[in-house]
């Protein structure tokens, strides 16, 4: 019998860990311990999701609440340490990059307990973003890294994480949003509740990043932009996070000039998905919504200057506009009025996977547990000193997969592969080597 602890505490963590919890519950030999940190505690950010996502009742509530980063993280560290000691789980799951993840990561590594990081390896390379620090720190704490894409896996490789600890699984947000979209279509009444009209365009808006909503100037740029779109005759639904509500009240935000402007409390998942399915455009600074918009084929404008989800931009589904009214209005009009332009923002390829990430993650985790999870990497620690070498793929190695190469030379570890153009490739087991590619290996003297 294995004991898996899942720690979540904010809206996106409930959503993205729901597929993992569902997959855990399918194994008779895994006991689930579900811990709610209560970083989010309002009904609209917490209970609604537990209910709609059919999550089991949490075994533990940590009551960490809001506060400064120091206050919140220290309470998380103390409380996570307490529950981890008391349950001694075989594996602990966290998802993403919130302070809940940071607290749990630090507690786990200090107790030498194995941590599985879901949605590992995302990097915006923006150190002013609190989440970037959290992601990097939890990367140091984790024993298993579930990277949604090969690009995310490469970010981890660059930071020295051994490839055998990294699994490319797809993002569980795809599992969640595809699965719950069906329920949303059947159950949500949000379109009729708001009186959404089919013959008008629909724009959905969310904003909650501190750089946008704690900064009055930036929030003004965003709100003036969306009011202008409303004045064009489009329907606007703005789902307001509590952090954002405070600043909107301070600014005395007004939108009376617009016919169909809906300023809403945070919406439940089914209502939010129903709106996304109907929307012609989403304007957001959310991480999860960039991924969901791509998955549900809704063009996305991201009101940030960078993203840790560059795959969305690469496939053409997302445009980064910063908190800039002029760019917001310019690109929104293009998307809403130029069908040729907007159809290119609905690519058929989804870099975040096929919607089966949750079951993959749990199966790999269970296999790891049966083999015994190593928190430290023996290749780095047991045989020092280690060196990196770059080797050319010779004719005799051509056509071998990475798995076959590992079998042939068990003493080396391939950390990176470069193709003929020097493009880095994640050394996944099924990657086939071509002549004159380079492989970066690690071996002892
Ligand atoms: C947090 C995460 C962010 C994530 C977001 C998801 C960190 C550092 N940030 O941001 O990465 O994208 O959750 O939504 O972990 N508040 C309430 N009710 C609640 C929760 C919060 O009113 O239930 C208010 C409080 O005034 C609080 C503020 O919102 O101070 C911010 O909450 P906090 O959890 O610190 O950060 P988020 O902005 O929600
Ligand atoms: N979401 C929701 N209701 C809303 C706004 C967002 O259910 O009113 C969902 C959305 O579908 C996505 C997740 O919340 O799955 C994103 O959460 P958030 O933007 O708070 O956090 P981030 O993804 O930026 O960490």
PDB file of C-alpha atoms in Angstrom, residues 55-166:
ATOM      1  CA  UNK A  55     -12.843  16.407  -5.102  1.00  0.00           C
ATOM      2  CA  UNK A  56     -12.920  14.374  -1.877  1.00  0.00           C
ATOM      3  CA  UNK A  57     -13.213  16.249   1.427  1.00  0.00           C
ATOM      4  CA  UNK A  58      -9.741  17.318   2.520  1.00  0.00           C
ATOM      5  CA  UNK A  59      -8.238  15.309   5.377  1.00  0.00           C
ATOM      6  CA  UNK A  60      -6.476  18.405   6.676  1.00  0.00           C
ATOM      7  CA  UNK A  61      -7.076  22.165   6.466  1.00  0.00           C
ATOM      8  CA  UNK A  62      -3.970  24.265   7.161  1.00  0.00           C
ATOM      9  CA  UNK A  63      -5.715  27.623   7.637  1.00  0.00           C
ATOM     10  CA  UNK A  64      -2.753  29.629   6.310  1.00  0.00           C
ATOM     11  CA  UNK A  65      -4.872  32.434   4.821  1.00  0.00           C
ATOM     12  CA  UNK A  66      -3.527  35.675   3.364  1.00  0.00           C
ATOM     13  CA  UNK A  67      -0.566  37.819   4.365  1.00  0.00           C
ATOM     14  CA  UNK A  68       2.775  39.061   3.161  1.00  0.00           C
ATOM     15  CA  UNK A  69       4.967  36.558   1.332  1.00  0.00           C
ATOM     16  CA  UNK A  70       6.980  36.021   4.501  1.00  0.00           C
ATOM     17  CA  UNK A  71       3.941  35.515   6.719  1.00  0.00           C
ATOM     18  CA  UNK A  72       2.151  33.223   4.313  1.00  0.00           C
ATOM     19  CA  UNK A  73       5.212  31.140   3.390  1.00  0.00           C
ATOM     20  CA  UNK A  74       6.328  30.685   6.977  1.00  0.00           C
ATOM     21  CA  UNK A  75       2.859  29.509   8.056  1.00  0.00           C
ATOM     22  CA  UNK A  76       2.832  27.133   5.096  1.00  0.00           C
ATOM     23  CA  UNK A  77       6.239  25.749   5.993  1.00  0.00           C
ATOM     24  CA  UNK A  78       5.235  25.093   9.608  1.00  0.00           C
ATOM     25  CA  UNK A  79       1.864  23.574   8.733  1.00  0.00           C
ATOM     26  CA  UNK A  80       3.139  21.445   5.834  1.00  0.00           C
ATOM     27  CA  UNK A  81       5.922  20.117   8.034  1.00  0.00           C
ATOM     28  CA  UNK A  82       3.355  19.156  10.667  1.00  0.00           C
ATOM     29  CA  UNK A  83       1.095  17.191   8.304  1.00  0.00           C
ATOM     30  CA  UNK A  84       4.007  15.581   6.474  1.00  0.00           C
ATOM     31  CA  UNK A  85       5.489  14.339   9.754  1.00  0.00           C
ATOM     32  CA  UNK A  86       2.174  13.116  10.961  1.00  0.00           C
ATOM     33  CA  UNK A  87       1.250  11.128   7.802  1.00  0.00           C
ATOM     34  CA  UNK A  88       4.773  10.182   6.576  1.00  0.00           C
ATOM     35  CA  UNK A  89       3.590   9.870   2.965  1.00  0.00           C
ATOM     36  CA  UNK A  90       5.466   7.851   0.335  1.00  0.00           C
ATOM     37  CA  UNK A  91       5.106  10.729  -2.102  1.00  0.00           C
ATOM     38  CA  UNK A  92       3.818  14.308  -1.903  1.00  0.00           C
ATOM     39  CA  UNK A  93       2.271  16.074  -4.911  1.00  0.00           C
ATOM     40  CA  UNK A  94       2.206  19.805  -5.499  1.00  0.00           C
ATOM     41  CA  UNK A  95       1.334  21.708  -8.658  1.00  0.00           C
ATOM     42  CA  UNK A  96       2.603  24.934 -10.150  1.00  0.00           C
ATOM     43  CA  UNK A  97       4.240  27.893  -8.459  1.00  0.00           C
ATOM     44  CA  UNK A  98       2.183  29.391  -5.631  1.00  0.00           C
ATOM     45  CA  UNK A  99       3.383  30.037  -2.093  1.00  0.00           C
ATOM     46  CA  UNK A 100       1.602  26.796  -1.133  1.00  0.00           C
ATOM     47  CA  UNK A 101       4.006  24.959  -3.451  1.00  0.00           C
ATOM     48  CA  UNK A 102       7.006  26.806  -2.020  1.00  0.00           C
ATOM     49  CA  UNK A 103       6.035  26.001   1.585  1.00  0.00           C
ATOM     50  CA  UNK A 104       5.347  22.356   0.803  1.00  0.00           C
ATOM     51  CA  UNK A 105       8.566  22.002  -1.226  1.00  0.00           C
ATOM     52  CA  UNK A 106      10.753  23.383   1.551  1.00  0.00           C
ATOM     53  CA  UNK A 107       9.022  21.271   4.202  1.00  0.00           C
ATOM     54  CA  UNK A 108       9.398  18.080   2.148  1.00  0.00           C
ATOM     55  CA  UNK A 109      13.095  18.442   1.336  1.00  0.00           C
ATOM     56  CA  UNK A 110      13.956  19.367   4.928  1.00  0.00           C
ATOM     57  CA  UNK A 111      12.176  16.188   6.088  1.00  0.00           C
ATOM     58  CA  UNK A 112      13.828  14.166   3.282  1.00  0.00           C
ATOM     59  CA  UNK A 113      10.431  13.205   1.932  1.00  0.00           C
ATOM     60  CA  UNK A 114      10.010  12.737  -1.828  1.00  0.00           C
ATOM     61  CA  UNK A 115       8.075  15.462  -3.625  1.00  0.00           C
ATOM     62  CA  UNK A 116       6.518  15.198  -7.078  1.00  0.00           C
ATOM     63  CA  UNK A 117       6.216  18.540  -8.850  1.00  0.00           C
ATOM     64  CA  UNK A 118       3.375  18.693 -11.347  1.00  0.00           C
ATOM     65  CA  UNK A 119       3.799  21.364 -14.068  1.00  0.00           C
ATOM     66  CA  UNK A 120       7.546  21.470 -13.490  1.00  0.00           C
ATOM     67  CA  UNK A 121      10.075  23.432 -15.529  1.00  0.00           C
ATOM     68  CA  UNK A 122       8.033  26.500 -16.520  1.00  0.00           C
ATOM     69  CA  UNK A 123      10.235  29.578 -16.606  1.00  0.00           C
ATOM     70  CA  UNK A 124       9.430  33.187 -17.490  1.00  0.00           C
ATOM     71  CA  UNK A 125      13.051  34.163 -16.706  1.00  0.00           C
ATOM     72  CA  UNK A 126      11.509  37.134 -14.867  1.00  0.00           C
ATOM     73  CA  UNK A 127      12.871  37.175 -11.325  1.00  0.00           C
ATOM     74  CA  UNK A 128      10.534  40.000 -10.289  1.00  0.00           C
ATOM     75  CA  UNK A 129       7.663  37.534 -10.518  1.00  0.00           C
ATOM     76  CA  UNK A 130       7.084  35.795  -7.154  1.00  0.00           C
ATOM     77  CA  UNK A 131       6.004  32.627  -8.946  1.00  0.00           C
ATOM     78  CA  UNK A 132       9.332  32.382 -10.826  1.00  0.00           C
ATOM     79  CA  UNK A 133      11.217  32.147  -7.541  1.00  0.00           C
ATOM     80  CA  UNK A 134       8.738  29.582  -6.221  1.00  0.00           C
ATOM     81  CA  UNK A 135       9.099  27.412  -9.334  1.00  0.00           C
ATOM     82  CA  UNK A 136      12.867  27.466  -9.205  1.00  0.00           C
ATOM     83  CA  UNK A 137      13.013  26.657  -5.502  1.00  0.00           C
ATOM     84  CA  UNK A 138      10.544  23.800  -5.774  1.00  0.00           C
ATOM     85  CA  UNK A 139      12.625  22.488  -8.678  1.00  0.00           C
ATOM     86  CA  UNK A 140      15.498  22.114  -6.202  1.00  0.00           C
ATOM     87  CA  UNK A 141      13.264  20.368  -3.675  1.00  0.00           C
ATOM     88  CA  UNK A 142      11.501  17.876  -5.948  1.00  0.00           C
ATOM     89  CA  UNK A 143      12.437  14.229  -6.405  1.00  0.00           C
ATOM     90  CA  UNK A 144      10.279  13.788  -9.532  1.00  0.00           C
ATOM     91  CA  UNK A 145       9.501  16.503 -12.058  1.00  0.00           C
ATOM     92  CA  UNK A 146       6.431  16.226 -14.279  1.00  0.00           C
ATOM     93  CA  UNK A 147       7.119  18.648 -17.110  1.00  0.00           C
ATOM     94  CA  UNK A 148       4.147  19.471 -19.335  1.00  0.00           C
ATOM     95  CA  UNK A 149       6.264  19.976 -22.470  1.00  0.00           C
ATOM     96  CA  UNK A 150       9.734  19.152 -23.783  1.00  0.00           C
ATOM     97  CA  UNK A 151      10.610  22.822 -23.560  1.00  0.00           C
ATOM     98  CA  UNK A 152       9.809  22.827 -19.834  1.00  0.00           C
ATOM     99  CA  UNK A 153      11.908  19.673 -19.462  1.00  0.00           C
ATOM    100  CA  UNK A 154      14.828  21.458 -21.152  1.00  0.00           C
ATOM    101  CA  UNK A 155      14.567  24.339 -18.661  1.00  0.00           C
ATOM    102  CA  UNK A 156      15.092  21.797 -15.881  1.00  0.00           C
ATOM    103  CA  UNK A 157      18.037  20.208 -17.674  1.00  0.00           C
ATOM    104  CA  UNK A 158      19.689  23.642 -17.955  1.00  0.00           C
ATOM    105  CA  UNK A 159      19.383  23.910 -14.166  1.00  0.00           C
ATOM    106  CA  UNK A 160      21.181  20.598 -13.685  1.00  0.00           C
ATOM    107  CA  UNK A 161      18.238  18.303 -12.949  1.00  0.00           C
ATOM    108  CA  UNK A 162      19.111  14.790 -14.178  1.00  0.00           C
ATOM    109  CA  UNK A 163      16.893  13.741 -17.098  1.00  0.00           C
ATOM    110  CA  UNK A 164      15.867  10.474 -15.485  1.00  0.00           C
ATOM    111  CA  UNK A 165      13.974  12.466 -12.859  1.00  0.00           C
ATOM    112  CA  UNK A 166      12.022  14.381 -15.514  1.00  0.00           C
TER     113      UNK A 166
END
